[in-house]
Short mmCIF file of C-alpha atoms in Angstrom, two decimals:
data_model
loop_
_atom_site.label_atom_id
_atom_site.label_comp_id
_atom_site.label_asym_id
_atom_site.label_seq_id
_atom_site.Cartn_x
_atom_site.Cartn_y
_atom_site.Cartn_z
CA MET A 1 -24.05 16.48 12.32
CA ALA A 2 -20.89 15.13 13.84
CA ILE A 3 -22.68 11.89 15.23
CA GLY A 4 -23.91 11.15 11.81
CA ILE A 5 -20.78 11.51 10.06
CA LEU A 6 -18.90 9.22 12.83
CA PHE A 7 -21.49 6.84 12.39
CA ILE A 8 -21.30 6.33 8.60
CA PHE A 9 -17.44 6.22 9.02
CA CYS A 10 -17.68 3.62 11.70
CA LEU A 11 -20.32 1.87 9.65
CA ALA A 12 -17.86 1.88 6.56
CA LEU A 13 -14.99 0.53 8.31
CA LEU A 14 -17.34 -2.38 9.66
CA LEU A 15 -18.57 -3.07 6.16
CA ILE A 16 -14.94 -3.32 4.93
CA ALA A 17 -13.68 -5.55 7.74
CA THR A 18 -16.52 -7.99 6.98
CA GLU A 19 -16.16 -7.80 2.93
CA GLN A 20 -15.61 -11.70 2.89
CA LEU A 21 -18.92 -12.17 4.19
CA ASN A 22 -21.08 -9.26 3.05
CA ARG A 23 -19.32 -9.45 -0.59
CA MET A 24 -19.39 -5.60 -0.83
CA ASN A 25 -16.34 -4.05 -2.53
CA LYS A 26 -14.13 -2.09 0.30
CA ALA A 27 -13.28 0.50 -2.44
CA ALA A 28 -17.04 1.33 -3.37
CA VAL A 29 -17.79 1.36 0.34
CA ALA A 30 -14.79 4.09 1.05
CA MET A 31 -16.05 6.10 -1.74
CA PHE A 32 -19.60 6.08 -0.69
CA ALA A 33 -18.71 7.00 2.57
CA ALA A 34 -16.62 9.99 1.55
CA ALA A 35 -19.15 11.50 -0.42
CA ALA A 36 -21.87 10.85 2.30
CA CYS A 37 -19.44 12.38 5.06
CA TRP A 38 -18.57 15.46 3.04
CA LEU A 39 -22.19 16.11 1.80
CA LEU A 40 -23.58 16.14 5.77
CA TYR A 41 -20.61 18.27 6.48
CA ILE A 42 -21.21 21.27 3.74
CA MET A 43 -24.79 21.02 4.59
CA TRP A 44 -25.05 21.18 8.49
CA GLY A 45 -21.31 21.65 9.35
CA THR A 46 -21.41 25.90 9.59
CA ASP A 47 -20.55 25.75 13.44
CA PHE A 48 -17.58 23.68 12.96
CA VAL A 49 -16.25 25.83 10.01
CA THR A 50 -16.66 29.15 12.39
CA SER A 51 -14.99 27.27 15.42
CA TRP A 52 -11.97 25.73 13.58
CA HIS A 53 -11.45 27.84 10.78
CA SER A 54 -12.67 31.64 11.81
CA GLY A 55 -9.39 33.48 10.92
CA GLU A 56 -9.38 31.61 7.19
CA LEU A 57 -13.10 32.02 6.95
CA GLN A 58 -13.02 36.09 7.65
CA ASP A 59 -10.31 36.14 4.88
CA PHE A 60 -12.14 34.23 2.35
CA LEU A 61 -15.34 36.37 3.03
CA GLY A 62 -13.56 39.77 3.12
CA GLU A 63 -16.38 42.09 2.78
CA ARG A 64 -19.21 39.73 2.10
CA GLN A 65 -21.70 38.50 4.58
CA MET A 66 -21.52 35.53 5.81
CA THR A 67 -24.20 33.43 3.99
CA THR A 68 -25.08 29.53 3.47
CA GLY A 69 -23.85 29.96 0.23
CA ALA A 70 -20.65 31.79 1.19
CA VAL A 71 -19.79 28.72 3.82
CA LYS A 72 -20.40 26.30 1.09
CA ASP A 73 -17.77 27.80 -1.21
CA PHE A 74 -15.19 28.50 1.43
CA VAL A 75 -15.65 24.54 2.49
CA ALA A 76 -15.28 23.38 -0.95
CA ASN A 77 -12.32 25.76 -1.98
CA ASN A 78 -10.28 25.84 1.10
CA ILE A 79 -11.16 22.67 3.37
CA PHE A 80 -12.27 19.91 1.11
CA VAL A 81 -9.54 20.62 -1.64
CA ARG A 82 -6.79 20.03 0.97
CA TYR A 83 -7.83 16.72 1.44
CA THR A 84 -7.98 16.11 -2.24
CA PHE A 85 -4.80 17.20 -2.59
CA GLU A 86 -3.36 15.05 -0.04
CA ALA A 87 -5.16 11.93 -2.10
CA ALA A 88 -3.79 13.28 -5.42
CA ASN A 89 -0.07 13.17 -4.38
CA VAL A 90 -0.32 9.59 -3.57
CA VAL A 91 -2.44 8.13 -6.04
CA LEU A 92 -0.62 10.30 -8.94
CA PHE A 93 2.41 8.42 -7.61
CA LEU A 94 0.77 5.21 -7.63
CA LEU A 95 -0.56 5.76 -10.90
CA ALA A 96 3.04 6.12 -12.52
CA THR A 97 4.47 3.29 -10.56
CA THR A 98 1.90 1.01 -11.74
CA SER A 99 2.15 2.38 -15.18
CA ILE A 100 5.94 1.21 -15.23
CA VAL A 101 5.03 -2.29 -13.91
CA GLU A 102 2.85 -2.71 -17.04
CA VAL A 103 5.55 -1.79 -19.23
CA LEU A 104 7.96 -3.97 -17.53
CA ASN A 105 5.54 -6.90 -17.23
CA ASN A 106 4.26 -6.20 -21.01
CA ASN A 107 7.94 -6.33 -22.41
CA GLY A 108 8.92 -9.70 -20.38
CA CYS A 109 11.14 -7.76 -18.00
CA LEU A 110 10.14 -9.70 -15.50
CA ASP A 111 10.36 -13.07 -16.91
CA PHE A 112 13.77 -13.08 -15.24
CA ILE A 113 11.98 -13.41 -12.03
CA HIS A 114 10.16 -16.50 -13.31
CA GLU A 115 13.40 -18.14 -14.44
CA ALA A 116 14.85 -17.59 -10.79
CA LEU A 117 12.11 -19.17 -9.08
CA TYR A 118 11.64 -22.35 -11.10
CA THR A 119 12.48 -25.14 -8.86
CA LYS A 120 10.98 -28.21 -7.31
CA TYR A 121 12.30 -27.84 -3.95
CA PRO A 122 9.88 -25.91 -1.76
CA LYS A 123 12.23 -24.85 1.05
CA ARG A 124 14.35 -23.09 -2.00
CA PHE A 125 11.29 -21.45 -3.77
CA LEU A 126 10.14 -20.12 -0.06
CA TRP A 127 13.17 -18.19 0.38
CA GLY A 128 13.52 -17.39 -3.12
CA VAL A 129 9.87 -16.06 -3.40
CA ALA A 130 10.42 -14.06 -0.22
CA SER A 131 13.87 -12.34 -0.90
CA ILE A 132 12.36 -11.30 -4.30
CA THR A 133 9.22 -9.95 -3.11
CA PHE A 134 10.72 -8.19 -0.23
CA LEU A 135 13.34 -6.24 -2.87
CA LEU A 136 10.70 -5.70 -5.32
CA SER A 137 8.22 -4.20 -2.93
CA ALA A 138 10.65 -2.04 -1.74
CA ASN A 139 10.74 -0.39 -5.12
CA LEU A 140 7.01 -0.84 -6.51
CA ASP A 141 3.96 -0.69 -4.43
CA ASN A 142 3.07 -3.81 -2.37
CA LEU A 143 -0.11 -4.43 -4.09
CA THR A 144 1.40 -4.32 -7.51
CA THR A 145 4.18 -6.79 -6.03
CA VAL A 146 1.81 -9.05 -4.77
CA CYS A 147 -0.48 -9.45 -7.97
CA VAL A 148 3.03 -10.15 -9.94
CA MET A 149 4.05 -12.58 -7.75
CA LEU A 150 0.84 -14.48 -7.14
CA GLY A 151 0.87 -14.43 -10.91
CA ILE A 152 4.18 -15.87 -11.00
CA MET A 153 3.56 -18.27 -8.62
CA HIS A 154 0.55 -19.77 -9.99
CA THR A 155 2.12 -20.86 -12.95
CA LEU A 156 4.98 -22.79 -10.90
CA VAL A 157 3.20 -24.50 -8.01
CA ALA A 158 0.60 -27.25 -8.44
CA GLU A 159 -0.56 -28.11 -5.17
CA ARG A 160 -3.30 -25.47 -3.69
CA ARG A 161 -1.99 -25.80 -0.22
CA MET A 162 1.37 -24.92 -1.06
CA ARG A 163 0.15 -22.09 -2.79
CA TRP A 164 -1.55 -20.64 0.19
CA TYR A 165 1.65 -21.04 2.42
CA PHE A 166 3.73 -19.04 -0.34
CA GLY A 167 1.05 -16.66 -0.96
CA ALA A 168 1.01 -15.64 2.74
CA VAL A 169 4.63 -15.29 2.59
CA ILE A 170 4.45 -13.08 -0.41
CA VAL A 171 1.87 -11.02 1.28
CA LEU A 172 3.84 -10.47 4.26
CA ALA A 173 6.93 -9.87 2.37
CA ALA A 174 5.33 -7.29 0.12
CA ASN A 175 3.87 -5.31 3.08
CA CYS A 176 7.40 -5.40 5.12
CA GLY A 177 9.13 -4.82 1.96
CA GLY A 178 6.78 -1.65 0.98
CA ALA A 179 6.79 -0.61 4.38
CA PHE A 180 10.80 -0.39 4.50
CA THR A 181 10.92 2.37 1.79
CA VAL A 182 8.78 5.64 1.32
CA ILE A 183 7.86 4.63 -2.06
CA GLY A 184 7.00 0.73 -1.54
CA ASP A 185 3.56 1.27 0.06
CA THR A 186 0.79 3.41 0.47
CA THR A 187 0.89 3.75 3.98
CA SER A 188 4.68 5.23 4.01
CA LEU A 189 3.96 7.15 0.96
CA ALA A 190 0.96 8.89 2.70
CA LEU A 191 3.46 9.85 5.76
CA TRP A 192 6.46 11.05 3.28
CA SER A 193 4.07 13.07 1.19
CA LYS A 194 2.52 14.94 4.41
CA SER A 195 6.59 15.33 5.38
CA LEU A 196 6.08 13.35 8.67
CA ILE A 197 9.04 11.29 7.51
CA THR A 198 12.33 11.51 5.60
CA PRO A 199 13.54 8.67 3.49
CA THR A 200 16.96 7.98 5.00
CA LEU A 201 15.95 8.10 8.81
CA TYR A 202 12.72 6.33 8.08
CA SER A 203 14.36 3.62 6.27
CA GLY A 204 17.08 2.99 9.01
CA HIS A 205 14.41 2.74 11.67
CA ILE A 206 12.53 0.04 9.89
CA VAL A 207 14.70 -2.13 7.67
CA LEU A 208 15.97 -4.45 10.60
CA PRO A 209 12.52 -4.81 12.44
CA ALA A 210 10.98 -5.72 9.01
CA LEU A 211 13.64 -8.24 7.81
CA LEU A 212 13.67 -9.81 11.20
CA THR A 213 9.63 -10.13 11.13
CA LEU A 214 9.90 -11.90 7.55
CA LEU A 215 12.93 -13.95 8.68
CA THR A 216 10.74 -15.42 11.85
CA VAL A 217 7.94 -16.21 9.63
CA CYS A 218 9.95 -17.88 6.89
CA LEU A 219 11.84 -20.05 9.36
CA LEU A 220 8.61 -21.08 11.01
CA ILE A 221 7.02 -21.93 7.74
CA HIS A 222 10.36 -23.62 6.49
CA ARG A 223 9.88 -26.23 9.10
CA ARG A 224 6.83 -27.31 7.46
CA MET A 225 8.14 -27.57 4.01
CA PRO A 226 8.32 -31.30 2.18
CA ARG A 227 11.36 -32.24 0.35
CA THR A 228 9.49 -31.86 -2.93
CA MET A 229 6.46 -30.43 -4.54
CA GLN A 230 4.90 -30.72 -7.76
CA LEU A 231 5.18 -28.29 -10.72
CA VAL A 232 2.80 -26.89 -13.17
CA ARG A 233 3.72 -28.41 -16.24
CA THR A 234 4.63 -25.73 -18.35
CA HIS A 235 8.34 -23.97 -19.62
CA PRO A 236 8.91 -20.58 -18.60
CA PRO A 237 7.13 -18.05 -20.52
CA TYR A 238 7.72 -18.06 -24.22
CA ARG A 239 8.17 -14.86 -25.86
CA GLY A 240 8.67 -15.61 -29.41
CA ASP A 241 6.25 -13.51 -31.64
CA ASP A 242 4.30 -11.28 -28.62
CA THR A 243 8.01 -9.89 -27.66
CA VAL A 244 10.94 -9.97 -29.68
CA LEU A 245 13.17 -8.18 -27.08
CA SER A 246 16.53 -9.39 -26.50
CA ARG A 247 17.70 -10.38 -22.74
CA TRP A 248 20.11 -7.46 -22.82
CA GLN A 249 17.18 -5.20 -23.97
CA ARG A 250 15.04 -6.35 -21.13
CA ALA A 251 17.58 -5.99 -18.64
CA LEU A 252 17.85 -2.49 -19.72
CA MET A 253 14.04 -1.58 -19.25
CA LEU A 254 14.38 -3.37 -16.18
CA LEU A 255 17.26 -1.24 -14.84
CA VAL A 256 15.63 2.16 -16.02
CA GLY A 257 12.14 1.18 -14.47
CA ILE A 258 13.62 -0.06 -10.91
CA GLY A 259 16.76 2.29 -10.92
CA GLY A 260 14.57 5.37 -11.62
CA LEU A 261 12.34 4.47 -8.95
CA TRP A 262 15.07 4.51 -6.53
CA PHE A 263 16.09 8.03 -7.82
CA ILE A 264 12.88 9.78 -6.80
CA PRO A 265 13.55 10.32 -3.14
CA THR A 266 16.86 12.11 -4.60
CA PHE A 267 14.60 14.12 -6.82
CA HIS A 268 12.39 15.04 -4.32
CA ARG A 269 15.15 16.20 -2.19
CA LEU A 270 16.86 18.47 -4.58
CA THR A 271 14.03 20.05 -6.41
CA HIS A 272 11.31 20.09 -3.08
CA LEU A 273 8.83 19.20 -5.90
CA PRO A 274 6.12 16.58 -5.03
CA ALA A 275 7.34 13.08 -5.62
CA PHE A 276 4.82 12.20 -8.04
CA LEU A 277 6.61 14.22 -10.40
CA GLY A 278 9.66 12.44 -10.34
CA ALA A 279 7.51 8.95 -10.62
CA LEU A 280 5.97 10.51 -14.01
CA CYS A 281 9.51 11.61 -15.15
CA VAL A 282 11.00 8.12 -14.85
CA LEU A 283 7.62 6.81 -16.61
CA GLY A 284 8.39 9.23 -19.39
CA VAL A 285 11.95 7.81 -19.61
CA LEU A 286 11.09 4.18 -19.70
CA TRP A 287 8.18 5.05 -22.18
CA ILE A 288 10.70 6.39 -24.53
CA VAL A 289 13.01 3.32 -24.14
CA ASN A 290 10.26 1.01 -24.43
CA GLU A 291 9.51 2.67 -27.94
CA LEU A 292 13.02 2.57 -28.96
CA CYS A 293 13.14 -1.16 -28.10
CA ASN A 294 9.91 -1.79 -29.70
CA ARG A 295 10.11 0.58 -32.78
CA LYS A 296 9.94 -2.06 -35.52
CA LEU A 297 6.55 -3.25 -34.06
CA LEU A 298 5.02 -0.05 -33.12
CA ARG A 299 3.16 -0.25 -36.20
CA SER A 300 2.21 -3.76 -36.61
CA ASP A 301 -0.33 -6.18 -35.45
CA VAL A 302 2.07 -7.40 -32.93
CA MET A 303 1.76 -4.76 -30.45
CA VAL A 304 -1.97 -4.73 -30.17
CA GLY A 305 -1.75 -8.45 -28.47
CA LYS A 306 0.53 -7.07 -25.77
CA ARG A 307 -1.75 -6.66 -22.92
CA LEU A 308 -1.42 -6.88 -18.98
CA PRO A 309 -3.86 -9.47 -17.38
CA LEU A 310 -7.14 -7.38 -16.60
CA ALA A 311 -6.82 -8.53 -12.85
CA LEU A 312 -3.76 -6.90 -12.19
CA GLN A 313 -5.16 -3.62 -13.64
CA TYR A 314 -8.50 -3.77 -11.38
CA GLN A 315 -6.86 -4.33 -8.25
CA ASN A 316 -4.59 -1.14 -8.86
CA VAL A 317 -7.45 0.70 -9.67
CA GLN A 318 -9.34 -0.39 -6.83
CA ASN A 319 -6.69 0.47 -4.52
CA LEU A 320 -6.62 3.87 -5.82
CA LEU A 321 -10.16 4.43 -5.40
CA PHE A 322 -10.20 3.00 -1.81
CA PHE A 323 -7.30 5.05 -0.73
CA ILE A 324 -9.10 8.51 -2.22
CA GLY A 325 -12.54 7.41 -0.52
CA MET A 326 -10.58 6.66 2.94
CA THR A 327 -8.31 9.73 2.73
CA LEU A 328 -11.67 12.01 2.36
CA ALA A 329 -13.55 9.91 4.78
CA VAL A 330 -11.17 10.71 7.57
CA GLY A 331 -10.75 14.07 6.56
CA ALA A 332 -14.61 14.76 7.10
CA VAL A 333 -14.24 13.02 10.39
CA ASN A 334 -11.29 15.31 11.17
CA GLU A 335 -13.18 18.61 10.47
CA CYS A 336 -15.85 17.84 12.75
CA GLY A 337 -13.28 17.86 15.73
CA VAL A 338 -13.49 14.17 16.75
CA LEU A 339 -9.77 13.46 16.04
CA PRO A 340 -8.49 16.59 18.08
CA THR A 341 -10.52 15.23 20.84
CA LEU A 342 -8.99 11.71 20.63
CA GLN A 343 -5.65 13.61 20.37
CA ASP A 344 -6.33 14.94 23.59
CA PHE A 345 -7.96 11.88 25.21
CA ALA A 346 -4.53 9.86 23.96
CA GLU A 347 -2.08 12.44 25.48
CA ALA A 348 -3.80 12.42 28.64
CA HIS A 349 -4.57 8.59 29.33
CA CYS A 350 -2.39 6.73 26.86
CA SER A 351 0.70 8.45 25.26
CA ASN A 352 3.06 5.53 24.90
CA ILE A 353 3.97 5.08 21.46
CA TYR A 354 4.30 1.22 21.40
CA VAL A 355 0.85 0.83 23.29
CA LEU A 356 -0.63 2.92 20.30
CA GLY A 357 1.46 0.84 17.96
CA ALA A 358 0.25 -2.57 19.21
CA ALA A 359 -3.57 -1.04 19.31
CA SER A 360 -2.92 0.01 15.58
CA ALA A 361 -1.40 -3.16 14.72
CA ALA A 362 -4.53 -5.21 16.17
CA ALA A 363 -6.82 -2.83 14.32
CA SER A 364 -5.33 -3.04 11.14
CA SER A 365 -5.45 -6.73 11.18
CA VAL A 366 -9.54 -6.16 10.77
CA PHE A 367 -10.05 -2.73 9.53
CA GLY A 368 -7.21 -2.43 7.01
CA ASN A 369 -3.71 -0.71 7.63
CA VAL A 370 -4.72 2.35 5.02
CA PRO A 371 -7.81 3.53 7.29
CA ILE A 372 -5.96 2.81 10.47
CA LEU A 373 -2.74 4.83 9.44
CA LEU A 374 -4.74 7.62 7.79
CA GLY A 375 -6.69 8.19 11.21
CA ASN A 376 -3.67 7.99 13.08
CA MET A 377 -2.11 10.56 11.07
CA ALA A 378 -4.98 12.83 11.40
CA THR A 379 -5.07 12.28 14.87
CA PHE A 380 -1.42 12.89 16.08
CA ALA A 381 0.20 15.28 13.45
CA GLN A 382 -1.76 18.22 14.49
CA GLY A 383 -0.03 20.49 16.80
CA THR A 384 2.94 18.34 17.87
CA VAL A 385 5.81 19.97 19.70
CA GLU A 386 9.32 19.61 18.09
CA GLY A 387 11.16 16.90 19.83
CA THR A 388 8.30 14.83 20.89
CA PRO A 389 7.72 11.10 19.09
CA PHE A 390 4.83 12.35 17.39
CA ALA A 391 6.64 15.76 15.69
CA PRO A 392 8.10 15.31 11.77
CA ASP A 393 10.92 12.26 11.86
CA GLY A 394 9.69 11.36 15.40
CA LEU A 395 9.66 7.54 16.37
CA PHE A 396 5.87 7.35 16.59
CA TRP A 397 5.85 7.18 12.71
CA PRO A 398 8.26 4.59 11.43
CA LEU A 399 6.60 2.56 14.32
CA LEU A 400 3.27 3.25 13.16
CA SER A 401 3.96 2.15 9.61
CA TYR A 402 5.52 -1.05 10.89
CA CYS A 403 2.69 -1.98 13.22
CA THR A 404 -0.06 -1.43 10.54
CA ALA A 405 2.18 -3.12 7.77
CA VAL A 406 2.71 -6.51 9.70
CA GLY A 407 -0.56 -6.12 11.91
CA GLY A 408 -2.55 -6.12 8.55
CA SER A 409 -0.56 -9.39 7.55
CA MET A 410 -2.12 -10.91 10.15
CA LEU A 411 -5.48 -11.70 8.75
CA THR A 412 -6.20 -11.38 4.82
CA LEU A 413 -8.81 -8.87 5.67
CA GLY A 414 -6.01 -6.25 6.32
CA THR A 415 -4.27 -5.44 3.33
CA MET A 416 -5.28 -4.90 -0.23
CA GLY A 417 -2.46 -7.71 -1.07
CA GLY A 418 -4.63 -9.96 1.45
CA PHE A 419 -7.58 -9.35 -0.59
CA ALA A 420 -5.73 -9.96 -3.65
CA LEU A 421 -4.46 -13.38 -2.30
CA TRP A 422 -8.14 -14.53 -1.01
CA ARG A 423 -9.66 -13.56 -4.53
CA MET A 424 -6.94 -15.01 -6.56
CA GLU A 425 -6.32 -18.33 -4.80
CA GLY A 426 -9.46 -18.65 -2.68
CA ILE A 427 -7.57 -18.52 0.66
CA GLN A 428 -10.06 -19.63 3.75
CA LEU A 429 -10.06 -16.93 6.66
CA ARG A 430 -9.95 -19.87 9.08
CA TRP A 431 -7.34 -21.78 7.80
CA TYR A 432 -5.18 -18.17 7.55
CA ALA A 433 -5.86 -17.40 11.18
CA ARG A 434 -4.90 -21.25 12.15
CA HIS A 435 -1.82 -21.49 10.12
CA ILE A 436 -0.38 -17.98 9.53
CA LEU A 437 -1.55 -15.64 12.11
CA PRO A 438 0.48 -17.31 14.98
CA LYS A 439 3.61 -17.18 13.02
CA VAL A 440 3.12 -13.45 11.92
CA PHE A 441 2.54 -12.54 15.35
CA LEU A 442 5.49 -14.04 16.65
CA GLY A 443 7.51 -12.09 13.86
CA PHE A 444 5.80 -9.06 14.98
CA LEU A 445 6.85 -9.32 18.40
CA VAL A 446 10.39 -9.99 17.25
CA GLY A 447 10.48 -7.06 14.79
CA LEU A 448 8.64 -4.49 17.67
CA ALA A 449 11.40 -5.78 20.03
CA ALA A 450 14.31 -4.76 17.49
CA PHE A 451 12.78 -1.63 16.81
CA TRP A 452 12.85 -0.77 20.55
CA VAL A 453 16.19 -1.98 21.10
CA THR A 454 17.71 -0.05 17.91
CA THR A 455 15.78 3.36 18.84
#
């Protein structure tokens, strides 16, 4: 049974890594793998339940006899629900943040970015788009940031190859910025929700390596930029009839949305409630402000036309479903005893966190950063001794987050943002591997060296 679950999981990783060839949606593959793995476990996993959860099983059964139906009830209500709760914590948070972005973008609050980036000089545009993406992704999730910035770039830059270079920088900047904070990336959010990191200490370890990585790659691409570039012959978005908000109203909504997200770690620290509740609170406040600013339009036909592009909604829903599927699939593999065995092997033969980080970066570039980080979490977060690199707030977790974020940026296969770039701009994997991969790899080495020196 364990072999069957491991086979399904590895096959899913292979299909995810080759999505650009087989054209199978990675979210669909992850969800099917999760369902198939748990189906095998609940049907034939009695031995694993009695071996790994004997005490909990006895408490659950009480005076009842251990039957097949009772074991299935225990798995469904005690084991499976734990992984569901872990996934729900992250998904509810991302659902709130993506809704915040929808409200902001729907009211033209992100048009300020369009205005700031409007220039015919590619070198200036490069540094502007990298800086804004990095800062924006530190507050929002990186996939949403990538979709927003790619959409803005597409309305400005006319030359396709130039958009490929800028798109690659957007993906890297979003991944570095997202990894820099606990609310900016799915992976760092997963680490935080499992209490493996604390926001301030984590950001202190990540900020310099992330900045140096992005700076190195931008300097290398800066040298290849021409003096001028051709712009799309459009003006910044005109929002006359579809948005009557003044600049100060849009600025107020932007301040409430972005500022509120910065308050979420403080909310969690003060209340000890899940982070997604803070995100829902921010969304509620922003929603109220939105209705106050648009109170004259709420019953008019104008509000019907205010819609977010479907591409952004589709990418975010796909990201949520992919994360749910991978969390549940990794949970099934863990419950079979595969990951604890892998932990024992790693501690006996390879316990150097930098070797593990480098291996995770290489695997993330092909199989994606989410499954690699979730696999590492399930492997090394169990039974760790206080004071070791694998304990909560240990050095391994910020290193792992950095390595998977940058490693996933080495190819378009590694992150959901890379897939968004591939779909929206039609970027070729061969071109990306030739022109972007060496630069990101060099930036990764610079950031890794900075992490080693500063810790």
